[in-house]
The first five atom37 places (N, CA, C, CB, O) and aatype in JSON, in Angstrom:
{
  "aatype": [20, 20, 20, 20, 20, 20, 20, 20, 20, 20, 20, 20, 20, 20, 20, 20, 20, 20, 20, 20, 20, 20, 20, 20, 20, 20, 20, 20, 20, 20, 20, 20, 20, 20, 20, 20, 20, 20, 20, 20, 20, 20, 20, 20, 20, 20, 20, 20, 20, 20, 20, 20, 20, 20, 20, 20, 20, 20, 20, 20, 20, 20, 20, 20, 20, 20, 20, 20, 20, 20, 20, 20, 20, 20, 20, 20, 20, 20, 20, 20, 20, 20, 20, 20, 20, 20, 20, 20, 20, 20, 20, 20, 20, 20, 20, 20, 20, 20, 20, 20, 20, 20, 20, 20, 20, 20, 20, 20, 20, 20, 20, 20, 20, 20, 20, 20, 20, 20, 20, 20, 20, 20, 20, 20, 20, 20, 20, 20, 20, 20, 20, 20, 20, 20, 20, 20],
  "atom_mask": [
    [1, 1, 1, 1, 1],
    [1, 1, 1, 1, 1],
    [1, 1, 1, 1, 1],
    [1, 1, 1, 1, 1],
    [1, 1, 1, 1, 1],
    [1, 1, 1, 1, 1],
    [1, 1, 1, 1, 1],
    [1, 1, 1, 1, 1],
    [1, 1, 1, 1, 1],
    [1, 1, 1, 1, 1],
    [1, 1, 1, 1, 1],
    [1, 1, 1, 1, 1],
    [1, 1, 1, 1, 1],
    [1, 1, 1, 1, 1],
    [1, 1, 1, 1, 1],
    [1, 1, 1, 1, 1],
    [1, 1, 1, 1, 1],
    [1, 1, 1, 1, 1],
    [1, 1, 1, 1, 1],
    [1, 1, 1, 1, 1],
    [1, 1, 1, 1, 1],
    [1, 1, 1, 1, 1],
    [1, 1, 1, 1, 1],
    [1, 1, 1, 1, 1],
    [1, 1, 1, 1, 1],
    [1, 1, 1, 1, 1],
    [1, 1, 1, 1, 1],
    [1, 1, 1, 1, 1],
    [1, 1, 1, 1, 1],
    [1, 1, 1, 1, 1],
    [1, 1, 1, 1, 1],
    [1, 1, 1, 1, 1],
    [1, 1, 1, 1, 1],
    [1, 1, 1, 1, 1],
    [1, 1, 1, 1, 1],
    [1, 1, 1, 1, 1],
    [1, 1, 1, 1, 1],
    [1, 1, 1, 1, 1],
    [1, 1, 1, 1, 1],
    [1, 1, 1, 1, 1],
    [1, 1, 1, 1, 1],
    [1, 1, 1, 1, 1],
    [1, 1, 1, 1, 1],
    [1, 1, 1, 1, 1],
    [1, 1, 1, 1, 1],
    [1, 1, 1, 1, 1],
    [1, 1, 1, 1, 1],
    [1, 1, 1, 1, 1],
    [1, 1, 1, 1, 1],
    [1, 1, 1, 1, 1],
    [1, 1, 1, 1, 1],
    [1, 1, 1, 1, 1],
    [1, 1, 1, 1, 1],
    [1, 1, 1, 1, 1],
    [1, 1, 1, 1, 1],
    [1, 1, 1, 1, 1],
    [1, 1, 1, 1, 1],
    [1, 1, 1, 1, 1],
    [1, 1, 1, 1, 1],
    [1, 1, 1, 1, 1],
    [1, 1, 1, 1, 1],
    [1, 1, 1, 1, 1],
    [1, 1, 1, 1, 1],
    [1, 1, 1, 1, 1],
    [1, 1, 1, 1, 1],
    [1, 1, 1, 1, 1],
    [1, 1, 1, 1, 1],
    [1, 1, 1, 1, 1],
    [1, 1, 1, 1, 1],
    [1, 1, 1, 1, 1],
    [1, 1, 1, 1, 1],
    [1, 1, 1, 1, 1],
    [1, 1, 1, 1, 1],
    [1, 1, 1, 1, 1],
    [1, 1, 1, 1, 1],
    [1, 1, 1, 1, 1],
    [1, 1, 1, 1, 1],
    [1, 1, 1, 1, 1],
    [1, 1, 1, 1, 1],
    [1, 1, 1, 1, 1],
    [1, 1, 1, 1, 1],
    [1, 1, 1, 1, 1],
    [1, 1, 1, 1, 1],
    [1, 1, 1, 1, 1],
    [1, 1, 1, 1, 1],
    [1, 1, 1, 1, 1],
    [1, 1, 1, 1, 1],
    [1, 1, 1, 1, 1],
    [1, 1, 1, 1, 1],
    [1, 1, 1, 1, 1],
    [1, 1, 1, 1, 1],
    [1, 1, 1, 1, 1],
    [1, 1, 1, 1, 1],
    [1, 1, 1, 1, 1],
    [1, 1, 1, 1, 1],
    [1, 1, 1, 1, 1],
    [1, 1, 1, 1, 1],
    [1, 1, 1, 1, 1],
    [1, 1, 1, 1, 1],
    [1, 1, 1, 1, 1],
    [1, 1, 1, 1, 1],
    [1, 1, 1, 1, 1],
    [1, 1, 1, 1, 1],
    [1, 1, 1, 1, 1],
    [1, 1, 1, 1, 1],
    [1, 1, 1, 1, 1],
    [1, 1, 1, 1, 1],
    [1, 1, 1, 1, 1],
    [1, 1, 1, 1, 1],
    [1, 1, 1, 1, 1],
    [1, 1, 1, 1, 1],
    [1, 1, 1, 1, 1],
    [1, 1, 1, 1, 1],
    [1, 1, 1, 1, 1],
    [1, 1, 1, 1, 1],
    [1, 1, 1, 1, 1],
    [1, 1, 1, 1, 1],
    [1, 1, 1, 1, 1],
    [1, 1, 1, 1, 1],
    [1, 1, 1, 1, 1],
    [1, 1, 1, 1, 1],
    [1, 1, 1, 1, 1],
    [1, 1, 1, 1, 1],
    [1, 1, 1, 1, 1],
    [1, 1, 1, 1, 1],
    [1, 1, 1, 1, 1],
    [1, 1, 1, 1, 1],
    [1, 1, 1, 1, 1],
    [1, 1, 1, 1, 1],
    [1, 1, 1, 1, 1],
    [1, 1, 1, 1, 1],
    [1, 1, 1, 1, 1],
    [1, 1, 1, 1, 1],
    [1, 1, 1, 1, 1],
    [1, 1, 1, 1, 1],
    [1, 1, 1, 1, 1]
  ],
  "atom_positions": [
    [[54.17, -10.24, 30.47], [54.27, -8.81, 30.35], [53.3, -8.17, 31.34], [53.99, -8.34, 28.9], [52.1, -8.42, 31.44]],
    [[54.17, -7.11, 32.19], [53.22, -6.4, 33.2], [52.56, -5.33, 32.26], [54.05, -5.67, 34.59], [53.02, -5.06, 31.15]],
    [[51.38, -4.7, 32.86], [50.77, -3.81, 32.65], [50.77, -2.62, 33.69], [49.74, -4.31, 32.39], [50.44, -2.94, 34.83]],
    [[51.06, -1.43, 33.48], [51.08, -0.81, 34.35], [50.28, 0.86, 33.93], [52.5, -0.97, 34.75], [50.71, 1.68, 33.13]],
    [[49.52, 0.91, 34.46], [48.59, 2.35, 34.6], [47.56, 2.5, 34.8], [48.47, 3.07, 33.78], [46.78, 1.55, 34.95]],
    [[47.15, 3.99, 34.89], [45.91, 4.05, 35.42], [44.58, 3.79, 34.48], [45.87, 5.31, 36.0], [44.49, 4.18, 33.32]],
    [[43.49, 3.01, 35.25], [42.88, 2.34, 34.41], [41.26, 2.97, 35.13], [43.37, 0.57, 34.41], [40.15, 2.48, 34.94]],
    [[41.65, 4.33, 36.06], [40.53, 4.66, 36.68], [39.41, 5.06, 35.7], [40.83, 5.67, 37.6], [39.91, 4.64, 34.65]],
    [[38.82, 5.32, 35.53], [37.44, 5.84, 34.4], [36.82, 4.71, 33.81], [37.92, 6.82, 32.98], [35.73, 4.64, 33.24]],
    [[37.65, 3.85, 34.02], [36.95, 2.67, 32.67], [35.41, 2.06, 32.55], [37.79, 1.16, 32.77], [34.48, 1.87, 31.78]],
    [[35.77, 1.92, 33.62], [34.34, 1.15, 34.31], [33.19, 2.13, 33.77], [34.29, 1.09, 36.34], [32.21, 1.91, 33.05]],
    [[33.68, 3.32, 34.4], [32.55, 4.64, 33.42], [32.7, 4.45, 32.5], [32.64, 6.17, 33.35], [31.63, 4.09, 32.01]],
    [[33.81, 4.47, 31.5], [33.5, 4.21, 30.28], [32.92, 3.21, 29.94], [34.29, 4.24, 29.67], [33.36, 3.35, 28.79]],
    [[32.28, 2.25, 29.85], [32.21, 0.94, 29.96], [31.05, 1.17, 29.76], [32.67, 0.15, 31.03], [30.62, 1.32, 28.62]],
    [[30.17, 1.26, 31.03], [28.7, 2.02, 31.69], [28.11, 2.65, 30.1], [29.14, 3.68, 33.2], [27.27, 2.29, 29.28]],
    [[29.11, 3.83, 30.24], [28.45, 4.87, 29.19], [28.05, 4.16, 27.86], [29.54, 6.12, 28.79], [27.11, 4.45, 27.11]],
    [[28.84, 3.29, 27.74], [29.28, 2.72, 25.74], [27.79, 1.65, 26.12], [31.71, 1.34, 25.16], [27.09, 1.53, 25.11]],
    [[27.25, 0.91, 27.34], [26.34, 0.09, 27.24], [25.46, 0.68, 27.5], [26.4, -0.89, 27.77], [24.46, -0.03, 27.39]],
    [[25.07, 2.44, 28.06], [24.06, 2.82, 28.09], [23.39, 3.27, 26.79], [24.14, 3.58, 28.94], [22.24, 3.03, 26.42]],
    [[24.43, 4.04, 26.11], [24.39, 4.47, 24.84], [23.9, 3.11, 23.43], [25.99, 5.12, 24.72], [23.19, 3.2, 22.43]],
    [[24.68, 1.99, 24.02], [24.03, 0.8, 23.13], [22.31, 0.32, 23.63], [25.2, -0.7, 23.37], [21.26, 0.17, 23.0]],
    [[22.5, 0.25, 24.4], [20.65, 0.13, 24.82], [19.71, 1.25, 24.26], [20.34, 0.28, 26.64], [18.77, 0.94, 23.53]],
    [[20.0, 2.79, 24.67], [19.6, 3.61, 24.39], [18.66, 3.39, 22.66], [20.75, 4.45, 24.66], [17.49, 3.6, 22.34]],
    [[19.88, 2.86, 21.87], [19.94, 2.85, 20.49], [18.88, 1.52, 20.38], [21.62, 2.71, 19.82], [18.1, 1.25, 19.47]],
    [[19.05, 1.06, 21.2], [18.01, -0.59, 21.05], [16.16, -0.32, 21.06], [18.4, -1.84, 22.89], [15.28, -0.79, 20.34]],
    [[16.12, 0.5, 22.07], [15.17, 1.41, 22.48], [14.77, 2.16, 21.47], [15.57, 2.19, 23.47], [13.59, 1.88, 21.26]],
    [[15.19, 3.08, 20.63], [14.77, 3.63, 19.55], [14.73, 2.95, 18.98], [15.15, 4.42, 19.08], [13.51, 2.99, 18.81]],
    [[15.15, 1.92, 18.18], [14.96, 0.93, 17.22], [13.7, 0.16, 17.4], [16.06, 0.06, 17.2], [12.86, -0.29, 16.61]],
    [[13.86, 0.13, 18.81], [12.2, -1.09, 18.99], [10.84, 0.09, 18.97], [12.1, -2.26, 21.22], [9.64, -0.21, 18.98]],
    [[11.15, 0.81, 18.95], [10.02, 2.2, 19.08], [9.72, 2.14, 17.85], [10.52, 3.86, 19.53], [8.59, 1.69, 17.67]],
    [[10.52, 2.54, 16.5], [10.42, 2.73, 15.16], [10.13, 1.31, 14.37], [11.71, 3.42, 14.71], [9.61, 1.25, 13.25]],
    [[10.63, 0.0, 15.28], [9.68, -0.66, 14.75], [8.43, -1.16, 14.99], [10.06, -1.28, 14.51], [7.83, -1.63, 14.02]],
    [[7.74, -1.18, 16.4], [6.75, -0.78, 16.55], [5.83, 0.01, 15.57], [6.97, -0.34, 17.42], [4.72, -0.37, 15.19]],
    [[6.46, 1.21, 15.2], [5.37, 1.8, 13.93], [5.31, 1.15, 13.1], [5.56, 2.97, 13.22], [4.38, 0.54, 12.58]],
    [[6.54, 1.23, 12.88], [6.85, 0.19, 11.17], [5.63, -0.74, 11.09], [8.57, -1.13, 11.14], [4.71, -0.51, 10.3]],
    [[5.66, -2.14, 12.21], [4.52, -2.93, 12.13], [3.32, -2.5, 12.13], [4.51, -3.66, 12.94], [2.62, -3.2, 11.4]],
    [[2.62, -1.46, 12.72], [1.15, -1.09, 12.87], [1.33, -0.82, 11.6], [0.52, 0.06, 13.9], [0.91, -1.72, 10.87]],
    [[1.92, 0.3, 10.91], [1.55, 0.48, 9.53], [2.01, -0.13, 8.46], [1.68, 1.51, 9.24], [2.15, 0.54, 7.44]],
    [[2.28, -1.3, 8.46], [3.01, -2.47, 7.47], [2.15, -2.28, 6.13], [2.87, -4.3, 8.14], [0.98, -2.06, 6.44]],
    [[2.34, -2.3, 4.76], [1.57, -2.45, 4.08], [1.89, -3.13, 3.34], [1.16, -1.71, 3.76], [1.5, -2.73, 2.24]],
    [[2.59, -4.31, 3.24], [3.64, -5.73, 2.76], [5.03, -5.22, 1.97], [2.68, -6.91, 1.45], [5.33, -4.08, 1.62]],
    [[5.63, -6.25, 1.84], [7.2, -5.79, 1.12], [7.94, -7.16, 1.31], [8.21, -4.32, 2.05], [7.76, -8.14, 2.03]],
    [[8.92, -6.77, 0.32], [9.21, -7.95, 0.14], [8.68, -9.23, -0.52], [9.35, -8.1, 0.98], [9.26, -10.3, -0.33]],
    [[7.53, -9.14, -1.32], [6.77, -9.84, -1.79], [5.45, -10.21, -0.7], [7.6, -10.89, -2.26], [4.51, -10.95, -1.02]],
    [[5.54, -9.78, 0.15], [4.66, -10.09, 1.47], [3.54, -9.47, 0.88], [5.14, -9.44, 3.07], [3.83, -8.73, -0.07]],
    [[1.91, -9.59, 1.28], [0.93, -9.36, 0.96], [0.55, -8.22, 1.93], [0.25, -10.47, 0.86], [1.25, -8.38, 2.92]],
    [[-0.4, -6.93, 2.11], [-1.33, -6.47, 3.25], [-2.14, -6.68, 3.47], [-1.64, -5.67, 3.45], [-3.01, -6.25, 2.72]],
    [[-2.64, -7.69, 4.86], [-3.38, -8.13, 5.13], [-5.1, -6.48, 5.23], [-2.58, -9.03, 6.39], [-5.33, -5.27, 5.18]],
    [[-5.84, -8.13, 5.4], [-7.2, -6.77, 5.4], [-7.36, -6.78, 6.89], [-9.06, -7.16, 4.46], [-7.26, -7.88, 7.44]],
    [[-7.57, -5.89, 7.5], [-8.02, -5.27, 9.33], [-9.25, -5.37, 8.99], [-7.6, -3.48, 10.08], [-9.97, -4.68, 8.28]],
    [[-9.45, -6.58, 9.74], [-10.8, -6.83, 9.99], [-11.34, -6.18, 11.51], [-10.95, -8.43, 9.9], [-12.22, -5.33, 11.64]],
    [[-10.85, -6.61, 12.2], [-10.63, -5.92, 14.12], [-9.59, -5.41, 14.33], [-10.58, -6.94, 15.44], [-9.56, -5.21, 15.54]],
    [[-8.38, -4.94, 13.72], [-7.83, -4.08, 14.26], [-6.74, -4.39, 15.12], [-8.63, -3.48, 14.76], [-5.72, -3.72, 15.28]],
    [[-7.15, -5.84, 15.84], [-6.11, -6.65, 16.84], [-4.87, -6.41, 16.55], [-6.2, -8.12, 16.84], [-4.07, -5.62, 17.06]],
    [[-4.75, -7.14, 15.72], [-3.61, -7.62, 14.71], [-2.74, -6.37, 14.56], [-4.22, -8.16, 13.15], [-1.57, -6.64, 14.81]],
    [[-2.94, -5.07, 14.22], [-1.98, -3.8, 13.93], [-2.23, -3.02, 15.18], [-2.34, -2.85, 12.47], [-1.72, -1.9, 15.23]],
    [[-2.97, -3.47, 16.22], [-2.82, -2.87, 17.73], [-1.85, -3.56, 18.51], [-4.13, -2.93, 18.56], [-1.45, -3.1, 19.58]],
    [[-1.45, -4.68, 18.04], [-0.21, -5.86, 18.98], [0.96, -5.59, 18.71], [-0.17, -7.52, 18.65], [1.58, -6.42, 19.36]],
    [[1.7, -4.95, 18.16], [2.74, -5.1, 17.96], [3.96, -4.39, 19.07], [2.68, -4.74, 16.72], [4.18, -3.2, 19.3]],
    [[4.54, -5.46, 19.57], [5.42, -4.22, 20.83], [6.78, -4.75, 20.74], [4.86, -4.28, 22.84], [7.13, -5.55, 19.86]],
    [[7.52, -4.31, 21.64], [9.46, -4.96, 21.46], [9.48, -4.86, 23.13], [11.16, -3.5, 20.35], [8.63, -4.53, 23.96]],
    [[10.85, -5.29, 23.22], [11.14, -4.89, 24.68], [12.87, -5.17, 24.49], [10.18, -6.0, 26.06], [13.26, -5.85, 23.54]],
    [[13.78, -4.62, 25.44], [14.9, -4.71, 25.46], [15.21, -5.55, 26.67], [15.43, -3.52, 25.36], [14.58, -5.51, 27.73]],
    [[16.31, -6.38, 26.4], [16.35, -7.57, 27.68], [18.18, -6.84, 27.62], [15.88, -10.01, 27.15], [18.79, -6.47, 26.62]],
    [[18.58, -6.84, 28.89], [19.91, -6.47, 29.25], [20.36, -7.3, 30.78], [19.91, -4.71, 29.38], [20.17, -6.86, 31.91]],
    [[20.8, -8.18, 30.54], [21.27, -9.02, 31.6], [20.37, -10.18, 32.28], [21.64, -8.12, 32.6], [20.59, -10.63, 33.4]],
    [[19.19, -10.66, 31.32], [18.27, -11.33, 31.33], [17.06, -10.84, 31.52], [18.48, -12.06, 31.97], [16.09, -11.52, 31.21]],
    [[16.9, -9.34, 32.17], [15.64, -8.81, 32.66], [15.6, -7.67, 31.62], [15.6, -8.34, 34.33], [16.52, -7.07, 31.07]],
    [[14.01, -7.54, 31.48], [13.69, -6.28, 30.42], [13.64, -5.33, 31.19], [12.38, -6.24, 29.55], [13.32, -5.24, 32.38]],
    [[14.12, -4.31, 30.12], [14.57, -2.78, 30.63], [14.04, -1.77, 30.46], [15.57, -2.34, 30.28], [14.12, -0.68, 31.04]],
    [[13.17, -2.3, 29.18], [11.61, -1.48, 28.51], [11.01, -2.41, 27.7], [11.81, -0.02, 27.45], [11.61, -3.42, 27.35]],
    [[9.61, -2.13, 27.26], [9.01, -2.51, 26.98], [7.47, -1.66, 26.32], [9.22, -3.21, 27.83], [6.65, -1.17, 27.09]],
    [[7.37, -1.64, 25.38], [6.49, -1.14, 24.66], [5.41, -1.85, 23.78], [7.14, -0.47, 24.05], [5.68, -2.72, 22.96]],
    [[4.07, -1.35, 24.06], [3.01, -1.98, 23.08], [2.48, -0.88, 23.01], [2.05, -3.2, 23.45], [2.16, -0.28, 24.04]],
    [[2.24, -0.33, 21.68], [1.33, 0.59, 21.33], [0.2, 0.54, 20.75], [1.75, 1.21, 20.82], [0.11, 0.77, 19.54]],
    [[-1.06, 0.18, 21.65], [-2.21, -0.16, 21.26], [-3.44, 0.78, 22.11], [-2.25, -1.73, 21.45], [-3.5, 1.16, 23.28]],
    [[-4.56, 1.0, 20.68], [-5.38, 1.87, 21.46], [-6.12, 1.98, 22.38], [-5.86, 2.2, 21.1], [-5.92, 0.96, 23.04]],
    [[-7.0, 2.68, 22.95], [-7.78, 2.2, 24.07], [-9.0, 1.38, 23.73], [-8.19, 3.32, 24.84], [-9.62, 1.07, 24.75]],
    [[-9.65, 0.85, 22.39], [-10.23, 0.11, 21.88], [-10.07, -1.5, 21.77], [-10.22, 0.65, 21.05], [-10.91, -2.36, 21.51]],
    [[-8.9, -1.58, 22.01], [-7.92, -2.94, 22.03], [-7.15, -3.61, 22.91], [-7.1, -2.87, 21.34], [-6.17, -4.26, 22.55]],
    [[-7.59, -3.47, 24.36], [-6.96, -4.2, 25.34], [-6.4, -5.15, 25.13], [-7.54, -4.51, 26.1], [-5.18, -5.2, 25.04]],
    [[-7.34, -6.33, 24.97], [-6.81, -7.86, 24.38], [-5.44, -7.58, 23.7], [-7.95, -8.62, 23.11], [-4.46, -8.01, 24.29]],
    [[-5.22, -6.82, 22.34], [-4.05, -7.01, 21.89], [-2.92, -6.66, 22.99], [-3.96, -6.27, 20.67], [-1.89, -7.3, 23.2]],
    [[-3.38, -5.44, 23.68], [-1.89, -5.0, 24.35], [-1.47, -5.98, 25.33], [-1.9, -3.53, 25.17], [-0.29, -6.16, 25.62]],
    [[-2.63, -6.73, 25.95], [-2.33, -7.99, 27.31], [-1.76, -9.1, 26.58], [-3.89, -8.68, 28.25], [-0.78, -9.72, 26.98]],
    [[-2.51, -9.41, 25.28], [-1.41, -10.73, 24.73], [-0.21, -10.37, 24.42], [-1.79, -11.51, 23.43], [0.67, -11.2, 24.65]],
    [[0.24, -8.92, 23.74], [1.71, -8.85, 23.5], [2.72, -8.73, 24.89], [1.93, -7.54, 22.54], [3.73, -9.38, 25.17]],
    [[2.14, -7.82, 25.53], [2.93, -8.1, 26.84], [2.79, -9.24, 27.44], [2.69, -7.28, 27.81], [3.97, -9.6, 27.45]],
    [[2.3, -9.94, 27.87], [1.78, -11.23, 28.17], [3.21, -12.22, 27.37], [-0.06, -11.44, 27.41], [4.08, -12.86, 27.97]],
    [[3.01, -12.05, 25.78], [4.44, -12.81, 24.96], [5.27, -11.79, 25.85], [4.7, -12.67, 22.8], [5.45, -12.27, 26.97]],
    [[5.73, -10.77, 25.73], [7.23, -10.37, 26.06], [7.84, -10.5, 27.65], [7.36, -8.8, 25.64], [9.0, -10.32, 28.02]],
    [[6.71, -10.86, 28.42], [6.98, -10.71, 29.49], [7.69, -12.15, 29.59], [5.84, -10.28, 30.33], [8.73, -12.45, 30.18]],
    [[7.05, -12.72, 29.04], [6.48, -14.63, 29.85], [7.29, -15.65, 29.3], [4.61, -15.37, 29.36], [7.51, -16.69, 29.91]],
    [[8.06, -15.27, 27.43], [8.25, -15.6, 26.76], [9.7, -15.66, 26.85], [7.62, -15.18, 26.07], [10.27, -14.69, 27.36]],
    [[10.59, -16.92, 26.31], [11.41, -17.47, 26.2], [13.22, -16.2, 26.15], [10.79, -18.37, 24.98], [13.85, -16.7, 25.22]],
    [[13.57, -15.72, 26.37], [14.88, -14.6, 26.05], [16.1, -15.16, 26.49], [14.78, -13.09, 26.84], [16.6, -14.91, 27.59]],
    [[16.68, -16.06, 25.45], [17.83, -16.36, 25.99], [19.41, -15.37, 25.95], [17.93, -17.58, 25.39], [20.51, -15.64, 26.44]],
    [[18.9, -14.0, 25.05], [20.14, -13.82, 24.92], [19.88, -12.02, 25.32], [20.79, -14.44, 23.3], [18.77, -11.56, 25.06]],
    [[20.79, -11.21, 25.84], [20.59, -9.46, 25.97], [19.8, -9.29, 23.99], [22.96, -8.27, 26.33], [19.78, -9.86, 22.9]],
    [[19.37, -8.26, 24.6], [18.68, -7.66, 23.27], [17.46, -6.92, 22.69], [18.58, -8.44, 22.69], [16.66, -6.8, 23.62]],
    [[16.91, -6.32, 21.48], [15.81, -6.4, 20.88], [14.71, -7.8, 20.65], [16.25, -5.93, 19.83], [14.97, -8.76, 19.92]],
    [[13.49, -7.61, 21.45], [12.69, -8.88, 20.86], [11.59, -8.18, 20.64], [12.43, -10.25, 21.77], [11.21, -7.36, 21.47]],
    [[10.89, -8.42, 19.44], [9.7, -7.56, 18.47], [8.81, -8.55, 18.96], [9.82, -7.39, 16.52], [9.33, -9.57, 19.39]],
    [[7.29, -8.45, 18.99], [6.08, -9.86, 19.13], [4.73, -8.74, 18.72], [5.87, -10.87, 21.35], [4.53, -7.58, 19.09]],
    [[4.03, -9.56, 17.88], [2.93, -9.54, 18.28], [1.82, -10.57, 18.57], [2.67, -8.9, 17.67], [1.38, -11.43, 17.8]],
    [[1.47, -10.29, 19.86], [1.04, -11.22, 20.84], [-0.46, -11.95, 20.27], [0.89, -10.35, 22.33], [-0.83, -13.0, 20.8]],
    [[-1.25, -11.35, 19.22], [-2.5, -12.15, 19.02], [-2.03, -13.52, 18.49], [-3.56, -11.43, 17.97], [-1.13, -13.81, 17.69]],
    [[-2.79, -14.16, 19.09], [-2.92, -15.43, 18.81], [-2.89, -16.33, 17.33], [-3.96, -15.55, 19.36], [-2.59, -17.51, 17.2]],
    [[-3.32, -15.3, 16.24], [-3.29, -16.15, 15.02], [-2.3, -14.94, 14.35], [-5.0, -16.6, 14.18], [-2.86, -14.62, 13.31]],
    [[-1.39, -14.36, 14.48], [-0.51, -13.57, 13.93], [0.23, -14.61, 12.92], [0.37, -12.85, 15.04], [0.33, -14.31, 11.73]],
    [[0.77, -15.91, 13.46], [1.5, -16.45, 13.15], [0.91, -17.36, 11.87], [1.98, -16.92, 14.23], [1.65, -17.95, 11.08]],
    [[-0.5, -17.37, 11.83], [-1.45, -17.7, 10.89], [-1.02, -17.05, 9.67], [-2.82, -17.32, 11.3], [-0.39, -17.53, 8.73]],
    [[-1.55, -15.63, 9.87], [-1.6, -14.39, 8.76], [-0.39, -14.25, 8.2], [-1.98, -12.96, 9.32], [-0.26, -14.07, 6.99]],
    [[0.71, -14.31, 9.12], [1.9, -14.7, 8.44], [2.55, -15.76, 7.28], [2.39, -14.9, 9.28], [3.13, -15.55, 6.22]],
    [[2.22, -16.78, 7.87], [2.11, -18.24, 7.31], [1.46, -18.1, 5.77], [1.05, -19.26, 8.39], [2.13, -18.53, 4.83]],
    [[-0.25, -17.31, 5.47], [-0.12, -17.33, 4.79], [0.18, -16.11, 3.29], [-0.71, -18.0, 5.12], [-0.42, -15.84, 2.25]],
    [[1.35, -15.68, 3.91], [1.82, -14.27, 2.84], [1.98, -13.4, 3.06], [1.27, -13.78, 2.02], [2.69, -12.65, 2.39]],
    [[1.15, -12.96, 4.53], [1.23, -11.27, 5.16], [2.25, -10.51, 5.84], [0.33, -11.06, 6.12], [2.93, -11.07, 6.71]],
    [[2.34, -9.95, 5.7], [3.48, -8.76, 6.52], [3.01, -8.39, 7.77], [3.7, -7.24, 5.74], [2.54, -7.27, 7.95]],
    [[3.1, -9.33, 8.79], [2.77, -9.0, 10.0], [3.99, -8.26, 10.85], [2.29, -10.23, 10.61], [3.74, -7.21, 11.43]],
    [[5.14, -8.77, 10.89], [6.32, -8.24, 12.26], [7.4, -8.01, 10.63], [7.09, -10.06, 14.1], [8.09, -6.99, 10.63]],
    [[7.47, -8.65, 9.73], [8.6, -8.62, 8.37], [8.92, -7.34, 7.98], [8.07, -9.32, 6.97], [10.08, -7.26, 7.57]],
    [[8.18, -6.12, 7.94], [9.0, -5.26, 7.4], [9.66, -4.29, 8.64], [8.18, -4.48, 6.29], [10.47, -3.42, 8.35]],
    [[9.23, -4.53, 10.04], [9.71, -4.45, 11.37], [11.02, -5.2, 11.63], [8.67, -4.94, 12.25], [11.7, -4.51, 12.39]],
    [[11.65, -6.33, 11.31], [12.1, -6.91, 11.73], [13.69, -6.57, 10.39], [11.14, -8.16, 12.06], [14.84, -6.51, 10.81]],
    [[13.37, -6.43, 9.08], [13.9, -5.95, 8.37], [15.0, -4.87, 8.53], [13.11, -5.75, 7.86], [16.2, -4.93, 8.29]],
    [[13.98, -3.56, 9.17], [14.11, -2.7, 9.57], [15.16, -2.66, 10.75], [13.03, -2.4, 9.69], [16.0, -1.76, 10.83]],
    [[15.04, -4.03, 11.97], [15.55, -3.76, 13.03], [16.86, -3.94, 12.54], [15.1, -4.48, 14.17], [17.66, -3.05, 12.83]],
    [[17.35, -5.08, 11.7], [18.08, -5.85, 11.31], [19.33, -4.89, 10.75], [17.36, -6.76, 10.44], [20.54, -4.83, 10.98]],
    [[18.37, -4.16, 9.88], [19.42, -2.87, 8.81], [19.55, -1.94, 10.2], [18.32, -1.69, 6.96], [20.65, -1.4, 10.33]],
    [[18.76, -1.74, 11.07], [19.27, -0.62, 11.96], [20.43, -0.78, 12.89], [18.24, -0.23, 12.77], [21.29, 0.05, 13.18]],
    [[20.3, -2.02, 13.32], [21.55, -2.95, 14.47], [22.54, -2.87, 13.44], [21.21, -4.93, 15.09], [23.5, -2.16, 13.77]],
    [[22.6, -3.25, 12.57], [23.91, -3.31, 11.73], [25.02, -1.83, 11.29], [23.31, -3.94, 10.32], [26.22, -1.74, 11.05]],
    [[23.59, -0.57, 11.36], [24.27, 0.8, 10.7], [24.56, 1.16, 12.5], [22.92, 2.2, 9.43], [25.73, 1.07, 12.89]],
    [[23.89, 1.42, 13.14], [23.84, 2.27, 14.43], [24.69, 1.46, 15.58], [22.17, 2.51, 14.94], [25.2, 1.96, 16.58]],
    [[24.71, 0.14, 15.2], [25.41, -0.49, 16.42], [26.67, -1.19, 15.8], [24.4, -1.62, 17.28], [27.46, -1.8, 16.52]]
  ]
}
């Protein structure tokens, strides 16, 4: 079976529907970004105690679209370098096999505090999860 017509615009359309889906990826990694700095456990998860601050200064996302990131966010204060260089440092350097949202926070024993009970990236990641599903 032939196909026959005009199929001019598409490509724009196309464009638009994947700018508009990133767009949405982008806000999502923004809002969870907060989400994590101000985590205060869920889910049965514990709140950890801020001892330095690291730990709720690391938290960033970045959007990968055709293997390369397209943004990238760490929102950490000017008190906390270290955290913002290790999270970018993970998002930059770090493994992305597929287009998408990837959440990190880059300190080094995150994965500790996690391990034992805390709500480090979990009510962020929750969040991203219910958001990709309603918005996208």
């Amino acid at each position: 079976m032939d196909f026959k017509g005009d199929i001019s615009g598409l490509e724009e359309l196309i464009r638009q529907a994947e700018d508009e889906y990133y767009s949405k990826l982008i806000e999502i990694g923004k809002n969870c970004i907060r989400i994590a700095q101000n985590a205060r456990g869920s889910n049965g998860l514990k709140e950890y105690q801020n001892h330095t601050f690291n730990l709720r200064n690391a938290p960033g996302a970045c959007v990968v679209k055709d293997g390369q990131i397209i943004w990238m966010e760490v929102v950490a204060d000017t008190s906390h370098p270290e955290a913002k260089s290790e999270t970018e440092n993970l998002l930059i350097y770090s493994e992305k096999p597929k287009d998408g949202l990837y959440l990190a926070d880059g300190m080094p024993y995150a994965s500790f505090v996690r391990s034992k009970g805390y709500d480090v990236l979990d009510s962020a990641i929750l969040y991203a999860g219910r958001q990709i599903e309603k918005k996208l």
